[in-house]
């Protein structure tokens, strides 16, 4: 059995703040060492408060979800993880319709050689958009492909590319309010990093990321580049990390 409780506090200058509390519980069963399955149920509560001075705030809402998952190590080189289910959102105000959405997550890891790992993943999630003056849900679908390769014995190279689409859909059901998707964003992300270990317990890496986001509404598209450097060090005591 697995039990999880989380808190997410989001502060946004000039728009709306949100405070989310959620829990997720799983019951897992091992059919045999290479195959495990589970069923999970969870719930959450999100409080939204106005931070723009307009006096308008999206309503608070609750959500529930039910999922099933499967972890299968097909061979020593190939493993598959999948989960799928539904999430329902109920807004705590008159004139807002409930929202029932399918969600899923899947990943495939393939290790053709000892120092080469290929990772493919796809996911669909649903959350509330706190940045609009009318309540909206954001439906996010992401597909990504990553490669991890050992180079020259001591170096590690990571390459990744991801594509995502986000649809913002109104949850208002009052007369005269459209429930069609009001905005759709499409983004592509490329990332790369190279690093190595040092002094047995240390590691460093140089990272680069490029993000290109296109939107169906003018003013929301953007391109950005990021370069970073990170250093880590692990301390061991009596053989325990």
Short mmCIF file of C-alpha atoms in Angstrom, two decimals:
data_model
loop_
_atom_site.label_atom_id
_atom_site.label_comp_id
_atom_site.label_asym_id
_atom_site.label_seq_id
_atom_site.Cartn_x
_atom_site.Cartn_y
_atom_site.Cartn_z
CA UNK A 1 0.00 0.00 0.00
CA UNK A 2 1.11 3.57 -0.72
CA UNK A 3 -0.18 6.78 0.86
CA UNK A 4 0.61 10.29 -0.35
CA UNK A 5 -0.38 13.76 0.86
CA UNK A 6 0.75 16.92 -0.93
CA UNK A 7 0.38 20.69 -0.72
CA UNK A 8 0.92 23.16 -3.58
CA UNK A 9 0.85 26.93 -2.90
CA UNK A 10 0.89 29.15 -5.99
CA UNK A 11 1.38 32.94 -5.61
CA UNK A 12 0.92 35.04 -8.77
CA UNK A 13 1.43 38.80 -8.74
CA UNK A 14 -1.49 40.72 -10.25
CA UNK A 15 -3.63 37.64 -10.97
CA UNK A 16 -4.95 34.91 -8.65
CA UNK A 17 -3.34 32.83 -5.92
CA UNK A 18 -4.22 29.18 -5.41
CA UNK A 19 -3.78 26.77 -2.50
CA UNK A 20 -4.11 23.07 -3.23
CA UNK A 21 -4.20 20.08 -0.88
CA UNK A 22 -4.50 16.53 -2.23
CA UNK A 23 -4.08 12.90 -1.31
CA UNK A 24 -3.60 9.70 -3.32
CA UNK A 25 -3.71 6.11 -2.08
CA UNK A 26 -2.61 2.99 -3.95
CA UNK A 27 -3.11 -0.71 -3.35
CA UNK A 28 -0.55 -2.77 -5.29
CA UNK A 29 -0.23 -6.47 -6.03
CA UNK A 30 2.83 -8.35 -7.32
CA UNK A 31 1.75 -11.10 -9.69
CA UNK A 32 5.38 -12.11 -10.14
CA UNK A 33 8.73 -10.26 -9.81
CA UNK A 34 8.47 -8.73 -13.30
CA UNK A 35 4.79 -7.75 -13.19
CA UNK A 36 3.03 -5.50 -10.68
CA UNK A 37 -0.40 -3.87 -10.83
CA UNK A 38 -2.29 -1.44 -8.64
CA UNK A 39 -5.47 0.57 -8.21
CA UNK A 40 -5.51 4.07 -6.72
CA UNK A 41 -8.03 6.65 -5.56
CA UNK A 42 -7.46 10.26 -4.58
CA UNK A 43 -9.11 13.57 -3.84
CA UNK A 44 -8.12 17.21 -3.56
CA UNK A 45 -9.33 20.69 -2.64
CA UNK A 46 -8.19 23.95 -4.26
CA UNK A 47 -8.85 27.40 -2.78
CA UNK A 48 -8.49 30.38 -5.14
CA UNK A 49 -8.15 34.01 -3.99
CA UNK A 50 -8.01 37.23 -6.01
CA UNK A 51 -4.63 38.97 -6.10
CA UNK A 52 -5.35 41.40 -8.96
CA UNK A 53 -7.54 43.97 -7.21
CA UNK A 54 -10.43 43.29 -9.62
CA UNK A 55 -12.59 41.79 -6.90
CA UNK A 56 -13.27 38.70 -9.03
CA UNK A 57 -11.95 35.27 -8.13
CA UNK A 58 -12.40 31.84 -9.64
CA UNK A 59 -14.46 29.58 -7.37
CA UNK A 60 -12.89 26.99 -5.10
CA UNK A 61 -13.20 23.43 -6.36
CA UNK A 62 -12.76 19.82 -5.33
CA UNK A 63 -11.58 16.93 -7.45
CA UNK A 64 -11.57 13.15 -7.26
CA UNK A 65 -9.70 10.61 -9.36
CA UNK A 66 -9.57 6.86 -9.85
CA UNK A 67 -6.68 5.15 -11.63
CA UNK A 68 -5.20 1.78 -12.40
CA UNK A 69 -1.55 1.13 -13.18
CA UNK A 70 0.74 -1.61 -14.47
CA UNK A 71 4.53 -2.01 -14.18
CA UNK A 72 6.00 -4.70 -16.42
CA UNK A 73 9.70 -5.49 -16.86
CA UNK A 74 9.34 -7.42 -20.10
CA UNK A 75 13.05 -8.24 -20.46
CA UNK A 76 16.32 -7.21 -18.83
CA UNK A 77 16.50 -4.39 -21.41
CA UNK A 78 12.86 -3.33 -21.71
CA UNK A 79 10.39 -2.09 -19.08
CA UNK A 80 6.93 -0.52 -19.39
CA UNK A 81 4.92 1.56 -16.92
CA UNK A 82 1.33 2.66 -17.57
CA UNK A 83 -1.49 4.27 -15.59
CA UNK A 84 -4.92 5.49 -16.69
CA UNK A 85 -8.18 6.63 -15.18
CA UNK A 86 -10.54 9.57 -14.75
CA UNK A 87 -10.56 12.82 -12.81
CA UNK A 88 -13.70 14.79 -11.96
CA UNK A 89 -13.76 18.45 -10.91
CA UNK A 90 -16.66 20.16 -9.13
CA UNK A 91 -16.61 23.96 -8.78
CA UNK A 92 -18.15 25.23 -5.57
CA UNK A 93 -20.37 27.95 -7.08
CA UNK A 94 -23.62 28.20 -9.02
CA UNK A 95 -23.40 28.28 -12.82
CA UNK A 96 -20.32 26.10 -13.13
CA UNK A 97 -20.50 22.67 -14.71
CA UNK A 98 -18.72 19.58 -13.41
CA UNK A 99 -15.83 18.32 -15.53
CA UNK A 100 -15.02 14.61 -16.04
CA UNK A 101 -11.78 13.99 -17.93
CA UNK A 102 -9.67 10.95 -18.86
CA UNK A 103 -6.05 11.01 -17.64
CA UNK A 104 -3.16 8.70 -18.46
CA UNK A 105 0.60 8.28 -18.22
CA UNK A 106 2.81 5.78 -20.03
CA UNK A 107 6.55 5.26 -20.35
CA UNK A 108 8.88 2.81 -22.04
CA UNK A 109 12.54 2.38 -21.04
CA UNK A 110 14.86 0.54 -23.37
CA UNK A 111 18.54 -0.18 -22.60
CA UNK A 112 20.10 -1.65 -25.76
CA UNK A 113 23.62 -1.43 -24.31
CA UNK A 114 25.07 -1.22 -20.81
CA UNK A 115 25.68 2.56 -20.97
CA UNK A 116 22.78 3.56 -23.25
CA UNK A 117 19.23 4.26 -22.05
CA UNK A 118 16.32 5.40 -24.25
CA UNK A 119 13.22 6.72 -22.48
CA UNK A 120 9.85 7.48 -24.13
CA UNK A 121 6.86 8.86 -22.26
CA UNK A 122 3.38 10.26 -22.90
CA UNK A 123 0.87 11.76 -20.49
CA UNK A 124 -2.43 13.62 -20.25
CA UNK A 125 -3.30 15.64 -17.15
CA UNK A 126 -6.07 18.05 -16.17
CA UNK A 127 -5.83 20.99 -13.78
CA UNK A 128 -7.44 24.34 -13.05
CA UNK A 129 -6.19 27.49 -14.77
CA UNK A 130 -5.93 30.23 -12.13
CA UNK A 131 -4.90 32.98 -14.51
CA UNK A 132 -8.17 33.70 -16.31
CA UNK A 133 -11.03 35.92 -15.14
CA UNK A 134 -13.46 33.04 -15.81
CA UNK A 135 -12.94 29.55 -14.45
CA UNK A 136 -11.13 27.30 -16.88
CA UNK A 137 -9.56 23.86 -16.97
CA UNK A 138 -6.22 23.24 -18.65
CA UNK A 139 -5.93 19.89 -20.44
CA UNK A 140 -2.25 19.09 -21.05
CA UNK A 141 -0.97 16.33 -23.34
CA UNK A 142 2.79 15.69 -23.49
CA UNK A 143 5.00 13.34 -25.52
CA UNK A 144 8.76 13.17 -24.88
CA UNK A 145 11.83 11.19 -25.93
CA UNK A 146 15.11 11.11 -23.98
CA UNK A 147 18.53 9.55 -24.49
CA UNK A 148 21.12 8.98 -21.76
CA UNK A 149 24.58 7.94 -22.99
CA UNK A 150 27.89 7.35 -21.18
CA UNK A 151 30.80 8.99 -23.03
CA UNK A 152 34.53 8.43 -22.60
CA UNK A 153 33.93 6.34 -19.44
CA UNK A 154 33.48 9.33 -17.09
CA UNK A 155 31.00 11.63 -18.88
CA UNK A 156 27.19 11.40 -19.14
CA UNK A 157 25.24 12.95 -22.03
CA UNK A 158 21.48 13.58 -21.81
CA UNK A 159 19.40 14.65 -24.82
CA UNK A 160 15.66 15.22 -24.75
CA UNK A 161 12.86 16.54 -26.93
CA UNK A 162 9.24 17.02 -25.90
CA UNK A 163 6.04 18.21 -27.54
CA UNK A 164 3.06 19.40 -25.54
CA UNK A 165 -0.36 20.84 -26.25
CA UNK A 166 -2.50 22.70 -23.71
CA UNK A 167 -6.21 23.40 -24.22
CA UNK A 168 -7.91 25.94 -21.96
CA UNK A 169 -11.62 25.13 -21.73
CA UNK A 170 -14.26 27.19 -19.94
CA UNK A 171 -16.18 25.40 -17.18
CA UNK A 172 -18.96 27.98 -16.99
CA UNK A 173 -22.37 26.54 -17.89
CA UNK A 174 -24.41 29.70 -17.45
CA UNK A 175 -26.52 30.92 -20.44
CA UNK A 176 -24.53 32.95 -22.94
CA UNK A 177 -21.16 31.55 -21.82
CA UNK A 178 -19.36 29.45 -24.40
CA UNK A 179 -17.96 26.11 -23.24
CA UNK A 180 -15.68 25.77 -26.28
CA UNK A 181 -11.93 25.81 -25.97
CA UNK A 182 -10.92 29.44 -25.68
CA UNK A 183 -7.21 29.00 -26.23
CA UNK A 184 -4.81 26.30 -27.37
CA UNK A 185 -1.02 26.34 -26.93
CA UNK A 186 1.49 24.08 -28.66
CA UNK A 187 5.03 23.86 -27.36
CA UNK A 188 8.28 22.12 -28.23
CA UNK A 189 11.17 21.77 -25.77
CA UNK A 190 14.72 20.64 -26.52
CA UNK A 191 17.15 19.95 -23.67
CA UNK A 192 20.74 18.79 -23.43
CA UNK A 193 23.22 18.30 -20.61
CA UNK A 194 26.67 16.83 -20.14
CA UNK A 195 28.43 16.14 -16.87
CA UNK A 196 30.71 13.84 -14.96
CA UNK A 197 31.54 12.66 -11.44
CA UNK A 198 34.49 13.92 -9.40
CA UNK A 199 36.13 13.00 -6.07
CA UNK A 200 34.07 9.78 -5.90
CA UNK A 201 30.96 11.45 -4.40
CA UNK A 202 30.64 14.67 -6.42
CA UNK A 203 29.13 15.48 -9.81
CA UNK A 204 28.72 18.48 -12.09
CA UNK A 205 26.73 19.17 -15.26
CA UNK A 206 26.17 21.90 -17.85
CA UNK A 207 22.55 22.22 -19.04
CA UNK A 208 20.86 23.87 -22.02
CA UNK A 209 17.13 24.15 -22.78
CA UNK A 210 15.21 25.78 -25.64
CA UNK A 211 11.45 26.33 -25.44
CA UNK A 212 9.22 27.35 -28.36
CA UNK A 213 5.55 27.94 -27.48
CA UNK A 214 2.91 28.90 -30.07
CA UNK A 215 -0.60 29.99 -29.09
CA UNK A 216 -3.92 30.37 -30.90
CA UNK A 217 -4.32 33.74 -29.14
CA UNK A 218 -1.95 36.57 -29.98
CA UNK A 219 0.40 37.63 -27.19
CA UNK A 220 0.82 34.22 -25.54
CA UNK A 221 3.49 32.73 -27.81
CA UNK A 222 7.10 32.85 -26.68
CA UNK A 223 10.58 31.46 -27.26
CA UNK A 224 13.21 31.14 -24.54
CA UNK A 225 16.69 29.71 -24.01
CA UNK A 226 18.23 28.69 -20.70
CA UNK A 227 21.80 27.74 -19.80
CA UNK A 228 22.65 26.37 -16.37
CA UNK A 229 25.39 24.77 -14.31
CA UNK A 230 24.86 22.46 -11.36
CA UNK A 231 27.12 20.83 -8.79
CA UNK A 232 26.21 18.04 -6.37
CA UNK A 233 28.02 16.20 -3.61
CA UNK A 234 26.94 13.16 -1.57
CA UNK A 235 28.14 12.54 1.97
CA UNK A 236 28.54 8.95 3.20
CA UNK A 237 28.69 7.93 6.84
CA UNK A 238 29.18 4.34 8.01
CA UNK A 239 28.26 3.10 4.55
CA UNK A 240 24.88 4.87 4.56
CA UNK A 241 24.20 7.62 2.02
#
